[in-house]
Short mmCIF file of C-alpha atoms in Angstrom, two decimals:
data_model
loop_
_atom_site.label_atom_id
_atom_site.label_comp_id
_atom_site.label_asym_id
_atom_site.label_seq_id
_atom_site.Cartn_x
_atom_site.Cartn_y
_atom_site.Cartn_z
CA MET Y 1 106.31 -19.63 10.94
CA PRO Y 2 108.52 -22.13 12.86
CA ALA Y 3 111.26 -20.64 14.97
CA THR Y 4 113.88 -22.47 12.91
CA THR Y 5 112.72 -20.89 9.63
CA ILE Y 6 114.72 -17.95 8.36
CA ARG Y 7 113.53 -16.45 5.09
CA PRO Y 8 114.84 -13.63 2.91
CA TYR Y 9 113.02 -10.33 3.19
CA ARG Y 10 112.76 -7.09 1.24
CA ILE Y 11 111.01 -3.92 2.34
CA ASP Y 12 108.24 -3.18 -0.15
CA ILE Y 13 105.74 -0.64 1.12
CA PRO Y 14 102.48 -0.73 -0.90
CA GLN Y 15 101.81 2.31 -3.05
CA ALA Y 16 98.49 2.73 -1.26
CA ALA Y 17 100.38 3.34 2.00
CA LEU Y 18 102.52 6.01 0.33
CA ASP Y 19 99.43 7.68 -1.10
CA ASP Y 20 97.72 7.58 2.30
CA LEU Y 21 100.76 9.16 3.96
CA ARG Y 22 100.86 11.98 1.43
CA ASP Y 23 97.13 12.61 1.87
CA ARG Y 24 97.36 12.68 5.65
CA LEU Y 25 100.30 15.09 5.55
CA ALA Y 26 98.38 17.40 3.22
CA ARG Y 27 95.46 17.46 5.66
CA THR Y 28 97.50 18.15 8.80
CA ARG Y 29 95.63 20.24 11.35
CA TRP Y 30 98.40 22.50 12.61
CA PRO Y 31 98.47 23.85 16.18
CA ASP Y 32 98.97 27.47 17.14
CA GLU Y 33 102.31 28.76 18.36
CA LEU Y 34 103.48 31.73 20.41
CA ASP Y 35 105.33 34.35 18.39
CA ASP Y 36 108.48 34.07 20.50
CA ALA Y 37 108.29 30.36 21.31
CA GLY Y 38 111.49 29.18 19.62
CA TRP Y 39 112.38 25.71 20.96
CA ASP Y 40 111.23 26.52 24.52
CA TYR Y 41 107.92 24.67 24.16
CA GLY Y 42 109.07 21.89 21.85
CA ILE Y 43 109.79 21.61 18.16
CA PRO Y 44 108.81 24.89 16.43
CA LEU Y 45 105.91 25.11 14.02
CA GLY Y 46 108.10 26.42 11.21
CA ARG Y 47 110.50 23.49 11.49
CA MET Y 48 107.63 21.02 11.53
CA ARG Y 49 106.04 22.53 8.44
CA GLU Y 50 109.39 22.34 6.68
CA LEU Y 51 109.85 18.66 7.54
CA ALA Y 52 106.26 17.70 6.77
CA ASP Y 53 106.30 19.51 3.42
CA HIS Y 54 109.52 17.74 2.47
CA TRP Y 55 108.15 14.37 3.57
CA ARG Y 56 105.07 14.95 1.42
CA ASP Y 57 106.55 16.51 -1.73
CA GLY Y 58 110.35 16.20 -1.71
CA TYR Y 59 111.36 13.01 0.08
CA ASP Y 60 111.61 9.94 -2.17
CA TRP Y 61 110.75 6.87 -0.10
CA ARG Y 62 111.31 4.51 -3.03
CA ALA Y 63 114.90 5.72 -3.42
CA HIS Y 64 115.63 5.17 0.27
CA GLU Y 65 113.77 1.86 0.27
CA ALA Y 66 116.11 0.72 -2.52
CA VAL Y 67 119.14 1.71 -0.41
CA LEU Y 68 117.84 -0.32 2.54
CA ASN Y 69 117.26 -3.30 0.27
CA ARG Y 70 120.88 -3.34 -0.89
CA HIS Y 71 121.71 -5.14 2.34
CA PRO Y 72 120.73 -8.80 2.88
CA GLN Y 73 117.62 -8.86 5.07
CA PHE Y 74 115.79 -11.74 6.69
CA VAL Y 75 112.93 -12.47 9.08
CA THR Y 76 112.26 -15.26 11.50
CA GLU Y 77 109.98 -15.86 14.46
CA ILE Y 78 111.39 -16.19 17.96
CA ASP Y 79 109.38 -16.51 21.18
CA GLY Y 80 106.19 -15.51 19.41
CA ALA Y 81 107.58 -12.35 17.81
CA THR Y 82 108.74 -11.55 14.32
CA VAL Y 83 112.43 -10.60 14.21
CA HIS Y 84 113.74 -8.73 11.18
CA PHE Y 85 117.49 -8.48 10.74
CA LEU Y 86 120.30 -7.62 8.36
CA HIS Y 87 122.98 -10.27 7.99
CA VAL Y 88 126.12 -8.97 6.30
CA ARG Y 89 128.93 -11.49 6.10
CA SER Y 90 132.46 -10.18 5.76
CA PRO Y 91 134.60 -11.22 2.79
CA GLU Y 92 137.23 -12.11 5.42
CA PRO Y 93 136.56 -15.76 6.36
CA ASP Y 94 137.95 -15.40 9.88
CA ALA Y 95 135.87 -12.33 10.72
CA THR Y 96 134.36 -12.08 14.21
CA PRO Y 97 130.55 -12.17 14.41
CA LEU Y 98 129.09 -8.98 15.92
CA ILE Y 99 125.46 -8.13 16.70
CA LEU Y 100 124.55 -4.43 16.60
CA THR Y 101 121.41 -3.28 18.45
CA HIS Y 102 119.68 0.08 17.99
CA GLY Y 103 117.59 2.03 20.49
CA TRP Y 104 114.57 4.34 20.59
CA PRO Y 105 113.55 6.29 18.57
CA GLY Y 106 115.97 4.66 16.19
CA SER Y 107 115.93 1.63 13.94
CA PHE Y 108 118.39 -0.61 12.14
CA ILE Y 109 119.23 2.32 9.82
CA GLU Y 110 121.37 3.73 12.63
CA PHE Y 111 124.12 1.35 11.50
CA LEU Y 112 124.05 1.77 7.72
CA ASP Y 113 127.20 3.91 7.67
CA VAL Y 114 129.26 1.46 9.71
CA ILE Y 115 128.36 -1.70 7.79
CA GLY Y 116 131.07 -1.30 5.16
CA PRO Y 117 133.97 -0.32 7.44
CA LEU Y 118 133.15 -2.97 10.04
CA SER Y 119 132.51 -5.86 7.63
CA ASP Y 120 135.19 -5.07 5.05
CA PRO Y 121 137.95 -2.95 6.63
CA ARG Y 122 140.35 -3.86 3.83
CA ALA Y 123 138.17 -1.92 1.37
CA TYR Y 124 138.25 1.12 3.66
CA GLY Y 125 141.99 1.22 4.26
CA GLY Y 126 141.82 -0.77 7.48
CA ASP Y 127 143.30 -3.99 8.78
CA PRO Y 128 141.42 -7.09 7.52
CA ALA Y 129 142.04 -8.64 10.94
CA ASP Y 130 139.45 -6.17 12.27
CA ALA Y 131 136.63 -7.58 10.12
CA PHE Y 132 133.21 -8.54 11.49
CA HIS Y 133 130.31 -10.60 10.25
CA LEU Y 134 127.38 -8.31 11.12
CA VAL Y 135 123.91 -9.14 12.43
CA ILE Y 136 121.73 -6.04 12.77
CA PRO Y 137 118.24 -6.85 14.10
CA SER Y 138 115.18 -4.68 14.46
CA ILE Y 139 114.10 -4.94 18.10
CA PRO Y 140 110.72 -6.73 18.30
CA GLY Y 141 108.14 -3.96 18.26
CA PHE Y 142 110.26 -1.69 16.04
CA GLY Y 143 110.05 -1.12 12.29
CA PRO Y 144 110.09 -4.23 10.06
CA SER Y 145 109.91 -6.57 13.06
CA GLY Y 146 106.39 -5.20 13.48
CA PRO Y 147 104.38 -4.88 16.70
CA THR Y 148 104.90 -7.38 19.49
CA ARG Y 149 101.88 -9.56 20.23
CA ASP Y 150 102.03 -10.24 23.95
CA ARG Y 151 103.17 -8.77 27.24
CA GLY Y 152 106.65 -8.88 28.69
CA TRP Y 153 108.88 -7.72 25.84
CA ASP Y 154 111.46 -6.01 28.01
CA THR Y 155 115.18 -5.69 27.31
CA ALA Y 156 115.96 -9.04 28.96
CA ARG Y 157 113.47 -10.86 26.72
CA VAL Y 158 114.86 -9.07 23.67
CA ALA Y 159 118.34 -10.21 24.68
CA ARG Y 160 117.21 -13.82 25.00
CA ALA Y 161 115.59 -13.62 21.56
CA PHE Y 162 118.79 -12.24 20.07
CA ALA Y 163 120.82 -15.01 21.70
CA GLU Y 164 118.54 -17.49 19.97
CA LEU Y 165 118.90 -15.58 16.70
CA MET Y 166 122.69 -15.81 16.84
CA SER Y 167 122.42 -19.52 17.60
CA LEU Y 168 120.10 -20.02 14.61
CA LEU Y 169 122.70 -18.32 12.42
CA GLY Y 170 125.35 -20.74 13.66
CA TYR Y 171 127.41 -18.22 15.64
CA GLU Y 172 128.82 -19.82 18.77
CA ARG Y 173 131.15 -16.95 19.78
CA TYR Y 174 130.39 -13.30 19.05
CA GLY Y 175 130.53 -9.73 20.27
CA ALA Y 176 127.73 -7.26 20.93
CA GLN Y 177 127.44 -3.51 20.50
CA GLY Y 178 124.70 -0.95 21.10
CA GLY Y 179 123.58 2.42 22.39
CA ASP Y 180 120.38 3.57 24.10
CA TRP Y 181 118.19 0.45 24.55
CA GLY Y 182 120.81 -1.37 22.50
CA SER Y 183 123.24 -0.88 25.37
CA GLY Y 184 120.97 -2.62 27.84
CA VAL Y 185 120.10 -5.38 25.37
CA SER Y 186 123.77 -5.97 24.52
CA ARG Y 187 124.78 -6.21 28.17
CA LEU Y 188 121.88 -8.53 28.96
CA LEU Y 189 122.84 -10.65 25.97
CA ALA Y 190 126.07 -11.42 27.81
CA VAL Y 191 123.92 -12.61 30.72
CA ALA Y 192 121.63 -14.67 28.48
CA ALA Y 193 124.50 -16.29 26.57
CA PRO Y 194 127.58 -16.08 28.82
CA GLU Y 195 129.46 -18.82 26.96
CA SER Y 196 128.96 -17.07 23.62
CA VAL Y 197 129.48 -13.35 24.13
CA ILE Y 198 133.20 -12.50 24.01
CA GLY Y 199 132.72 -8.81 24.80
CA VAL Y 200 130.22 -5.97 24.89
CA HIS Y 201 130.90 -2.49 23.50
CA VAL Y 202 128.41 0.28 24.27
CA ASN Y 203 128.09 3.99 23.66
CA TYR Y 204 125.55 4.56 26.44
CA LEU Y 205 126.10 3.44 30.02
CA PRO Y 206 123.85 5.32 32.44
CA HIS Y 207 124.33 5.35 36.17
CA GLY Y 208 122.49 7.09 38.96
CA PRO Y 209 123.55 10.20 40.88
CA ALA Y 210 126.46 9.72 43.23
CA PRO Y 211 128.42 11.78 45.76
CA THR Y 212 130.67 14.29 44.03
CA ASP Y 213 133.32 14.41 46.76
CA GLY Y 214 136.72 13.79 45.27
CA LEU Y 215 135.52 14.03 41.68
CA SER Y 216 137.05 16.38 39.14
CA ASP Y 217 135.02 19.43 38.17
CA ASP Y 218 134.07 17.77 34.88
CA ASP Y 219 132.96 14.55 36.56
CA ALA Y 220 131.01 16.45 39.21
CA ALA Y 221 129.25 18.38 36.45
CA ARG Y 222 128.35 15.08 34.77
CA VAL Y 223 126.80 13.81 37.99
CA GLU Y 224 124.75 16.99 38.29
CA VAL Y 225 123.44 16.53 34.74
CA ILE Y 226 122.46 12.95 35.58
CA ARG Y 227 120.77 14.08 38.80
CA ASP Y 228 118.81 16.74 36.91
CA PHE Y 229 117.84 14.29 34.16
CA LEU Y 230 116.47 11.76 36.65
CA ALA Y 231 114.67 14.44 38.65
CA ASN Y 232 113.08 15.93 35.55
CA THR Y 233 112.38 12.89 33.39
CA PRO Y 234 111.44 14.02 29.88
CA GLY Y 235 107.74 14.01 29.09
CA TYR Y 236 108.00 11.50 26.24
CA MET Y 237 109.71 9.03 28.58
CA ARG Y 238 107.09 9.40 31.31
CA MET Y 239 104.33 8.82 28.76
CA GLN Y 240 105.96 5.75 27.25
CA ALA Y 241 106.80 4.35 30.67
CA THR Y 242 103.26 4.74 32.00
CA ARG Y 243 100.77 5.13 29.11
CA PRO Y 244 102.22 3.69 25.89
CA GLN Y 245 98.79 2.74 24.57
CA THR Y 246 97.40 6.23 25.15
CA VAL Y 247 100.16 7.93 23.18
CA ALA Y 248 99.95 5.30 20.43
CA TYR Y 249 96.59 6.57 19.17
CA SER Y 250 97.84 9.97 18.10
CA LEU Y 251 101.20 8.71 16.82
CA SER Y 252 99.58 5.91 14.79
CA ASP Y 253 96.90 8.18 13.31
CA SER Y 254 98.93 11.30 12.53
CA PRO Y 255 102.20 11.12 10.58
CA THR Y 256 102.88 14.70 11.65
CA GLY Y 257 102.48 13.65 15.26
CA GLN Y 258 104.84 10.71 14.78
CA LEU Y 259 107.34 12.99 13.02
CA ALA Y 260 107.28 15.58 15.81
CA TRP Y 261 107.60 12.91 18.54
CA ILE Y 262 110.83 11.62 17.00
CA ALA Y 263 112.30 14.76 15.42
CA ASP Y 264 112.21 16.62 18.74
CA LYS Y 265 114.40 14.02 20.46
CA VAL Y 266 116.77 13.55 17.51
CA ARG Y 267 117.51 17.27 17.48
CA GLU Y 268 117.99 17.42 21.25
CA TRP Y 269 120.32 14.41 21.44
CA THR Y 270 122.51 15.14 18.41
CA ASP Y 271 125.82 17.00 18.26
CA PRO Y 272 124.93 20.37 16.63
CA ALA Y 273 128.04 20.01 14.48
CA TYR Y 274 126.68 16.76 13.00
CA PRO Y 275 122.94 17.25 12.42
CA LEU Y 276 121.25 14.30 10.78
CA PRO Y 277 120.17 14.99 7.18
CA ASP Y 278 116.43 15.46 6.89
CA ASP Y 279 116.17 12.45 4.59
CA THR Y 280 117.87 10.23 7.19
CA LEU Y 281 115.46 11.45 9.85
CA LEU Y 282 112.48 10.87 7.55
CA THR Y 283 113.62 7.35 6.63
CA ASN Y 284 113.73 6.47 10.31
CA VAL Y 285 110.32 8.05 10.97
CA SER Y 286 108.90 6.34 7.88
CA LEU Y 287 109.87 2.92 9.22
CA HIS Y 288 107.96 3.61 12.45
CA TRP Y 289 105.00 4.94 10.44
CA PHE Y 290 104.68 2.31 7.70
CA PHE Y 291 105.10 -0.64 10.05
CA GLY Y 292 102.77 0.81 12.70
CA THR Y 293 105.19 0.45 15.61
CA ALA Y 294 104.65 3.71 17.52
CA GLY Y 295 102.83 1.91 20.33
CA SER Y 296 104.88 -1.28 20.42
CA SER Y 297 108.19 0.58 20.43
CA ALA Y 298 106.88 2.71 23.30
CA ARG Y 299 105.93 -0.45 25.20
CA LEU Y 300 109.61 -1.33 25.54
CA THR Y 301 109.94 1.58 27.99
CA PHE Y 302 106.88 0.39 29.93
CA GLU Y 303 107.93 -3.27 30.02
CA SER Y 304 111.52 -2.49 30.99
CA GLY Y 305 110.50 -0.60 34.10
CA GLY Y 306 110.75 2.99 32.94
CA PRO Y 307 113.62 5.15 31.77
CA GLY Y 308 117.18 4.14 31.22
CA SER Y 309 119.12 1.27 29.73
CA GLY Y 310 120.42 -0.20 32.95
CA GLY Y 311 121.08 -3.78 33.85
CA PRO Y 312 123.97 -6.15 34.44
CA THR Y 313 126.70 -7.09 31.99
CA GLY Y 314 127.62 -10.52 33.24
CA ALA Y 315 131.22 -11.69 33.04
CA ALA Y 316 131.95 -10.43 29.53
CA PRO Y 317 134.54 -7.65 29.12
CA LEU Y 318 132.81 -4.29 28.70
CA GLY Y 319 133.93 -1.31 26.64
CA MET Y 320 132.47 2.19 26.73
CA ALA Y 321 132.69 5.05 24.23
CA VAL Y 322 131.58 8.41 25.66
CA PHE Y 323 130.43 10.99 23.13
CA ALA Y 324 130.39 14.62 24.21
CA HIS Y 325 126.82 15.47 23.22
CA ASP Y 326 125.03 12.36 24.47
CA ILE Y 327 121.98 12.67 26.73
CA VAL Y 328 124.14 12.02 29.78
CA ARG Y 329 127.83 11.23 30.11
CA PRO Y 330 128.81 8.69 32.76
CA VAL Y 331 131.75 9.06 35.14
CA ARG Y 332 134.43 6.43 34.68
CA SER Y 333 135.20 5.81 38.36
CA ILE Y 334 131.50 5.34 39.15
CA SER Y 335 130.96 3.12 36.12
CA GLU Y 336 133.91 0.92 37.05
CA LYS Y 337 132.38 0.27 40.48
CA ALA Y 338 129.01 -0.60 38.92
CA HIS Y 339 130.56 -2.75 36.18
CA PRO Y 340 133.60 -4.71 37.40
CA THR Y 341 134.29 -6.05 33.88
CA LEU Y 342 134.69 -2.54 32.40
CA VAL Y 343 138.11 -2.73 30.70
CA HIS Y 344 137.91 -0.13 27.92
CA TRP Y 345 136.97 3.55 28.14
CA SER Y 346 137.18 6.19 25.41
CA GLU Y 347 136.17 9.86 25.46
CA PHE Y 348 135.31 11.80 22.30
CA GLU Y 349 134.81 15.53 21.96
CA GLU Y 350 132.38 15.07 19.07
CA GLY Y 351 129.23 13.07 18.49
CA GLY Y 352 126.01 12.54 20.37
CA HIS Y 353 123.43 9.89 21.14
CA PHE Y 354 123.32 8.57 17.57
CA ALA Y 355 127.08 8.10 17.22
CA ALA Y 356 126.84 5.48 14.46
CA MET Y 357 125.07 8.03 12.26
CA GLU Y 358 126.78 11.22 13.47
CA VAL Y 359 130.43 10.17 13.71
CA PRO Y 360 130.59 6.63 12.28
CA GLU Y 361 134.35 6.70 11.82
CA LEU Y 362 134.92 7.37 15.54
CA LEU Y 363 132.58 4.59 16.60
CA VAL Y 364 134.10 2.14 14.11
CA GLY Y 365 137.60 2.89 15.35
CA ASP Y 366 136.62 2.34 18.96
CA VAL Y 367 134.76 -0.91 18.25
CA ARG Y 368 137.79 -2.21 16.36
CA ALA Y 369 140.14 -1.24 19.18
CA PHE Y 370 138.00 -2.88 21.86
CA PHE Y 371 137.58 -6.23 20.13
CA ARG Y 372 141.19 -6.61 18.96
CA GLY Y 373 142.20 -8.18 22.24
CA LEU Y 374 139.11 -10.41 22.47
CA ARG Y 375 139.21 -12.32 19.20
CA GLY Y 376 140.15 -15.93 18.97
#
């Protein structure tokens, strides 16, 4: 498919794939578990049985597939990879284009709850001047974009592909937003297309450990959490950063394995006050399962040099929203030294790593506030 070809797309999983999933779930070979294990050793057996049973007998993929297909979807090919994306144009003709990028273990469904308020604020009681035309891609190697087909798909290459995507869509000036890997991709997009990106808003901005002298008690505690996180890198991250192909065999063969791999991190990184509904979790896991992207999504960690979503931002203004229950919370003074263009900083007492799904109204408000001074 030529790089200039953009064609409409609808998700339509074959019935045979649904039947195969149900059969595999029914034949799960369950591990043992210690009587008093709780969450100490990972996701508990009882919780996994509950989720797997619901995925097999209660969850209605077709209903959720129909919800996903309500939004205009397209595919194209860029730099040898398929790129799937949602393209939701605002009813406001002067809306600002904005590209939203998800992370791992997420997918484009992270942004479903912010599409309406961001694209049509008038319909949600907001100011129509805050409207955005939205482009929401699936990172190559994730979900409907399908597996990548060659080496080197790191965050910088993803950013270059997304810059080309925005150009193909005719957007010469636009903003970028993302969390997790989406943070790194969005910031690198400003490097790849410095004349086009008017600003970058992120809800994840990691930095390394730093001296705590002169910091407030809260900021010093944040640095200690970061130091502990880097010293004790989670097992999933070490595996994906060093052996993505090895882990892909089990995740691609066992839906229960894929479910556990993702559900464990979603639970750990989410504000307990805003747990994701099981159906939302299962829709996200289903996209990884049906499109066979367990290995290719893991390769992003390997190709990008290991853990984190670091990288430069370029000259574009940068805005940061800190949510209280994220994996790590950066310190403003340290972040400002690392990112000289950091001009916007917000702190929220609610929400976690998946802010667009957990507390969409808070994220929407902060995105609107950041870009108000950058339009034009």
